[in-house]
Tab-separated table of C-alpha atoms in Angstrom:
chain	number	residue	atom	x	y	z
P	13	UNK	CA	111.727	95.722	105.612
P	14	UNK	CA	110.434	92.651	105.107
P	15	UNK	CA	111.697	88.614	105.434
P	16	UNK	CA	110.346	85.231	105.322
P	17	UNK	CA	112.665	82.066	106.462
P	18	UNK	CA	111.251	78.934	105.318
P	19	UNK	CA	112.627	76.114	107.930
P	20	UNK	CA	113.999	73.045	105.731
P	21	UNK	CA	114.774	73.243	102.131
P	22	UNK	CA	113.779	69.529	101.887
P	23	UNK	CA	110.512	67.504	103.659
P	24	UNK	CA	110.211	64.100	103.029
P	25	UNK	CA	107.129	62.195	104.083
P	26	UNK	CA	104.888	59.399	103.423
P	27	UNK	CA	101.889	59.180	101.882
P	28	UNK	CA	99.345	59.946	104.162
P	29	UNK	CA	101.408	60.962	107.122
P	30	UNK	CA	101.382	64.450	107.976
P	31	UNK	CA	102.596	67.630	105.996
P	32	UNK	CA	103.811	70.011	108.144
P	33	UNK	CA	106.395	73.152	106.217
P	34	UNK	CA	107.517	75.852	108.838
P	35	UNK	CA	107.592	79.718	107.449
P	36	UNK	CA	108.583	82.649	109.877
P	37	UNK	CA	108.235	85.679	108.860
P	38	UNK	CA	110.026	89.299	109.801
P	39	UNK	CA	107.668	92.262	108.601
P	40	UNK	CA	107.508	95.693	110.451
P	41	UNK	CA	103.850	96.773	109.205
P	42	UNK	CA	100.886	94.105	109.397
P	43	UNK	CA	101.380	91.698	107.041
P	44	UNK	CA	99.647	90.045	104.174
P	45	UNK	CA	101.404	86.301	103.683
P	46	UNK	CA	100.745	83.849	100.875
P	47	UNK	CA	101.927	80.194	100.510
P	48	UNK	CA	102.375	79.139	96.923
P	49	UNK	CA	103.571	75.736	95.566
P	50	UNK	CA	105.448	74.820	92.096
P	51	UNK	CA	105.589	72.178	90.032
P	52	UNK	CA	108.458	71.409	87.616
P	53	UNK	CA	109.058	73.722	85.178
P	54	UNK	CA	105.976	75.478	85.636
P	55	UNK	CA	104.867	79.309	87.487
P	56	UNK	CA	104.081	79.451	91.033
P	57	UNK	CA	100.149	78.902	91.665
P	58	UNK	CA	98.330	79.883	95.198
P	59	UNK	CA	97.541	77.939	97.941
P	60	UNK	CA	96.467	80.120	100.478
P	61	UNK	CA	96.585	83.953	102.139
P	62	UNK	CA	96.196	85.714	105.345
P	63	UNK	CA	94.865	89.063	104.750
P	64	UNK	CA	94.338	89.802	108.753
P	65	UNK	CA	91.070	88.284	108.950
P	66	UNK	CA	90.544	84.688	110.160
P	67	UNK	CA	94.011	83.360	111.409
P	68	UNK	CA	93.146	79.948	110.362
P	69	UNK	CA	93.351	79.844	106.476
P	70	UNK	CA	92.067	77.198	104.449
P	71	UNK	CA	93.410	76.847	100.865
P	72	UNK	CA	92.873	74.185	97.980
P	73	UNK	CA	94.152	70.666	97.926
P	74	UNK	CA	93.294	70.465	101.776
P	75	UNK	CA	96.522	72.619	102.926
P	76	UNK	CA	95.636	75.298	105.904
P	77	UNK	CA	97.937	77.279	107.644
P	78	UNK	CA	97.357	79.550	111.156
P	79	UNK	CA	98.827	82.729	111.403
P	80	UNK	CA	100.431	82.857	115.215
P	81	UNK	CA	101.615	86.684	115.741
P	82	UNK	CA	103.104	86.262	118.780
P	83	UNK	CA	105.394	83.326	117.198
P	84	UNK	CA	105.714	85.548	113.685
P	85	UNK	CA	105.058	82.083	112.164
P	86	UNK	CA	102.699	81.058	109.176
P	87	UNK	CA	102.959	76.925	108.955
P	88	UNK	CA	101.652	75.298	106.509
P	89	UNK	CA	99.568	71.550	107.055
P	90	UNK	CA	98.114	69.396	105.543
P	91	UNK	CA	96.619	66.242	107.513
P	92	UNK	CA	97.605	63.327	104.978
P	93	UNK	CA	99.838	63.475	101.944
P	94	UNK	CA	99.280	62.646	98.613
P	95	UNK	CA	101.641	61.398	95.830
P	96	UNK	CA	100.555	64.789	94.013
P	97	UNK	CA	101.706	66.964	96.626
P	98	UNK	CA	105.517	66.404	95.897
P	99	UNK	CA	106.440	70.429	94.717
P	100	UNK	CA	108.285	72.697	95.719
P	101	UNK	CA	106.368	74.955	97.926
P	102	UNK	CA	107.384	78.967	98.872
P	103	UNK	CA	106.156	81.033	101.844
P	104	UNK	CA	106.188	85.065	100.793
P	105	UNK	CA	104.874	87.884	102.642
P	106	UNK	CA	103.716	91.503	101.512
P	107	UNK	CA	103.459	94.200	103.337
P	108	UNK	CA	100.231	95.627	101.807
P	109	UNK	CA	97.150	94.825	99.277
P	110	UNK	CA	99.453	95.030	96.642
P	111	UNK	CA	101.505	92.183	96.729
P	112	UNK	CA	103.177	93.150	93.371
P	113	UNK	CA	106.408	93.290	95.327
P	114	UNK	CA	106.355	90.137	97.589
P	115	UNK	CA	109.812	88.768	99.635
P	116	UNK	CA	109.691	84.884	98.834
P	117	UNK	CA	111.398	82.225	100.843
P	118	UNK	CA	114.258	80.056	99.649
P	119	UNK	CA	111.552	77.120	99.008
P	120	UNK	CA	110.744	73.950	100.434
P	121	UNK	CA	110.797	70.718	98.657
P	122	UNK	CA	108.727	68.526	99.727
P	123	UNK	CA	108.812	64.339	98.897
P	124	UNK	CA	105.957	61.741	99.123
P	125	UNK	CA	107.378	58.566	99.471
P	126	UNK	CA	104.679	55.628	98.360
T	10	UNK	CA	89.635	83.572	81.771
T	11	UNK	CA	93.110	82.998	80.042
T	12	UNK	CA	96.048	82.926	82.845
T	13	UNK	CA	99.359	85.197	82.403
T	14	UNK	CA	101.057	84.379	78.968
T	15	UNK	CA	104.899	84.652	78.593
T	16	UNK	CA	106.755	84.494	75.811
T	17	UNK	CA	109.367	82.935	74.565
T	18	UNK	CA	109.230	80.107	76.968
T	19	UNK	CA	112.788	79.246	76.202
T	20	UNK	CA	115.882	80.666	74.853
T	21	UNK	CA	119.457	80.836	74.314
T	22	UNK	CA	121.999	83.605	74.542
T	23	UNK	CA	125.647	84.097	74.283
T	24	UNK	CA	127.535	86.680	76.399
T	25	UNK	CA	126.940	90.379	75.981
T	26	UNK	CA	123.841	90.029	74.044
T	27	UNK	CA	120.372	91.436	75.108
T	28	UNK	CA	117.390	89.611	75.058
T	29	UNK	CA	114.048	90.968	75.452
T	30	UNK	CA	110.746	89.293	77.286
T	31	UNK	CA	107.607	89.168	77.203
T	32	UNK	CA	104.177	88.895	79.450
T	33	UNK	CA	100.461	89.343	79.066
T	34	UNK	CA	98.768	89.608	82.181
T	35	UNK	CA	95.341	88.351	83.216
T	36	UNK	CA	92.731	90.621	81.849
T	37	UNK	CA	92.018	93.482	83.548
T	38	UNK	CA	94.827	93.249	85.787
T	39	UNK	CA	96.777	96.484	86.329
T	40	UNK	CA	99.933	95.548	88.169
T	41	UNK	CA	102.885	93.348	86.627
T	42	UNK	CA	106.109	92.166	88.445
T	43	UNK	CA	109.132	90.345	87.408
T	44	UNK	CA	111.260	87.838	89.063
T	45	UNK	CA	114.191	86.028	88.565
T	46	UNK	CA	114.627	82.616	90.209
T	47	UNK	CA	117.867	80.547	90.248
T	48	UNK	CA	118.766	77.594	92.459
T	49	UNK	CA	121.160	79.658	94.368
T	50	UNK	CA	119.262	83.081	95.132
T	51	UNK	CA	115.511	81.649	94.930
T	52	UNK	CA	113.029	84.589	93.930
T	53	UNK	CA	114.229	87.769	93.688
T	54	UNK	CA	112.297	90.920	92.687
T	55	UNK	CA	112.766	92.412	89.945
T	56	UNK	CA	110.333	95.033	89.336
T	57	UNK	CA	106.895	96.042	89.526
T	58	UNK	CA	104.568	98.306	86.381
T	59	UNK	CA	101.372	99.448	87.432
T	60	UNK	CA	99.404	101.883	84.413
T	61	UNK	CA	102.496	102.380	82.530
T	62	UNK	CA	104.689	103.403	86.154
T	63	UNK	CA	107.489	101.093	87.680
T	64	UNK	CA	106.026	101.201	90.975
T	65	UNK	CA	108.270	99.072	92.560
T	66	UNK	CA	112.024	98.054	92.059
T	67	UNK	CA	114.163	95.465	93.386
T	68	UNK	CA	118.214	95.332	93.529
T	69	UNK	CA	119.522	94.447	90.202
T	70	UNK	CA	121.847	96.367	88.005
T	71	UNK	CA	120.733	98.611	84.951
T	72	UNK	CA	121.137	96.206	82.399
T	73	UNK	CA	117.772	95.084	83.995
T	74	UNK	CA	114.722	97.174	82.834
T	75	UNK	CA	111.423	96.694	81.841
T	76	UNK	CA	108.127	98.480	80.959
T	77	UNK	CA	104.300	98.448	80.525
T	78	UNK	CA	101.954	98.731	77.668
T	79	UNK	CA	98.810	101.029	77.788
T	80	UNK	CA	96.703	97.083	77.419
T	81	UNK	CA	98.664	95.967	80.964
T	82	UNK	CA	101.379	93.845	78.747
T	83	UNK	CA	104.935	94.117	79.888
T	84	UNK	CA	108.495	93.065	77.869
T	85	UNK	CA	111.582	93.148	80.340
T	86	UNK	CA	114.912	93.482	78.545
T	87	UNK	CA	118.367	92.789	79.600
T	88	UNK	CA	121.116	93.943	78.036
T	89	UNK	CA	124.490	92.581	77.960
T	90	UNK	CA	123.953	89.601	79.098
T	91	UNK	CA	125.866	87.485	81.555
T	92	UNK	CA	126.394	83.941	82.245
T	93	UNK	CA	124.934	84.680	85.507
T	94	UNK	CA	121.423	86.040	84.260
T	95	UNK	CA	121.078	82.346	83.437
T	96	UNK	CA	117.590	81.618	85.107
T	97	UNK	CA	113.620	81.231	85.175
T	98	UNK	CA	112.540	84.543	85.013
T	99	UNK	CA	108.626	84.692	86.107
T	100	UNK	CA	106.025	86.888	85.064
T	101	UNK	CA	102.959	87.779	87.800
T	102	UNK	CA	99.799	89.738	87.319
T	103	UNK	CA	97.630	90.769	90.231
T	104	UNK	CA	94.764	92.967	90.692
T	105	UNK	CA	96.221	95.735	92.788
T	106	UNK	CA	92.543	97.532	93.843
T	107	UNK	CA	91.743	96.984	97.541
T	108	UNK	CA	92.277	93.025	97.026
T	109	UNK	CA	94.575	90.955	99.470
T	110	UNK	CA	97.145	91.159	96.101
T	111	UNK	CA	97.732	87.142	95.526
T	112	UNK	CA	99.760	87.047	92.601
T	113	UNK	CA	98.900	84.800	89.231
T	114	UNK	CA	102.041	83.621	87.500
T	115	UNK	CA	102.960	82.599	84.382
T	116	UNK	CA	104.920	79.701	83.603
T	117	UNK	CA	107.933	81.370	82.936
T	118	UNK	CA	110.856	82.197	80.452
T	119	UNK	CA	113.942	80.027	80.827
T	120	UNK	CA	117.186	81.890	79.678
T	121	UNK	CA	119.941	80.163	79.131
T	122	UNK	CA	123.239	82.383	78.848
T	123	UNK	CA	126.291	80.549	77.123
């Protein structure tokens, strides 16, 4: 079984201060863990996976996050914010290549205050 | 490369009718899963089609069900409908062949039960 637990349903931060949204994740195999952000009333687009190779991922729009095993954590960062960044932004893990069947977190929101 | 296509983008229902949806995933892809997303429960899996199989399937009652075309396109159906079935339900396509298994959404079908 599989779990992610996204710390915060709301971030609020300024624009270029520091993004910083917390995912842990509960998975009994190795697992494959994504970070995905949406916009209003649109789909969910990719920012980034960890597919066990580098721990440090780098994804587009300057978000990274470092997969910490020993912490079962998968943050997600971004040095400074942008207006565009306000989304909403989900954590979801998989517990193989096929991430057909993915366990999403509850979402974080994130504000970017001018 | 066209993205995943859903169809109707939105729609209104009254109680204890059925309403059927529909997706066309990225080309080539295989795989297909469906999600549900409400402000209360987040993302929840539906299920998953992969060459015509449901591969994978989540915990929703039978009025939920779905299949797969032989071209990859997928129609969910739900049957009966409740005011609770009220939600975004999400389309996503992935490849499904030895690839970390990031999933490409579409933009979703909004179902409004009244």
């Amino acid at each position: 079984a599989q779990s992610v637990t996204q710390l915060g349903s709301h971030v609020s931060v300024s624009e270029g201060a520091l993004v910083l949204l917390r995912c842990n994740y509960s998975s009994s195999v190795p697992p494959y863990l994504f970070w995905y952000v949406q916009y209003p009333n649109q789909g969910l687009q990719l920012l980034l996976k960890y597919t066990s190779a580098a721990t440090l991922v780098k994804g587009i729009n300057g978000f990274e996050a470092e997969f910490k095993k020993s912490e079962t954590s998968f943050h997600l960062t971004k040095p400074s914010a942008h207006m565009s960044d306000a989304a909403e932004y989900f954590c979801a893990v998989s517990a193989n290549t096929n991430a057909g069947k993915s366990t999403f977190g509850d979402g974080t929101t994130l504000t970017v205050k001018p | 490369k066209a993205g995943v296509t859903q169809t109707p983008r939105y729609l209104i229902k009254t109680r204890g009718q059925q309403v059927t949806l529909s997706c066309s995933p990225i080309s080539g892809h295989r795989s297909v899963s469906w999600y549900q997303q409400t402000p209360g429960q987040g993302l929840q899996f539906l299920f998953e089609y992969f060459s015509e199989t449901q591969r994978n399937k989540g915990n929703f009652p039978g009025r939920f069900s779905g299949r797969q075309f032989s071209n990859s396109r997928s129609e969910m159906n739900v049957s009966t409908l409740e005011l609770g079935d009220s939600a975004l339900y999400l389309c996503a396509s992935s490849l499904s062949q030895g690839a970390p298994g990031e999933l490409f959404f579409g933009e979703g079908s909004r179902l409004t039960v009244l």
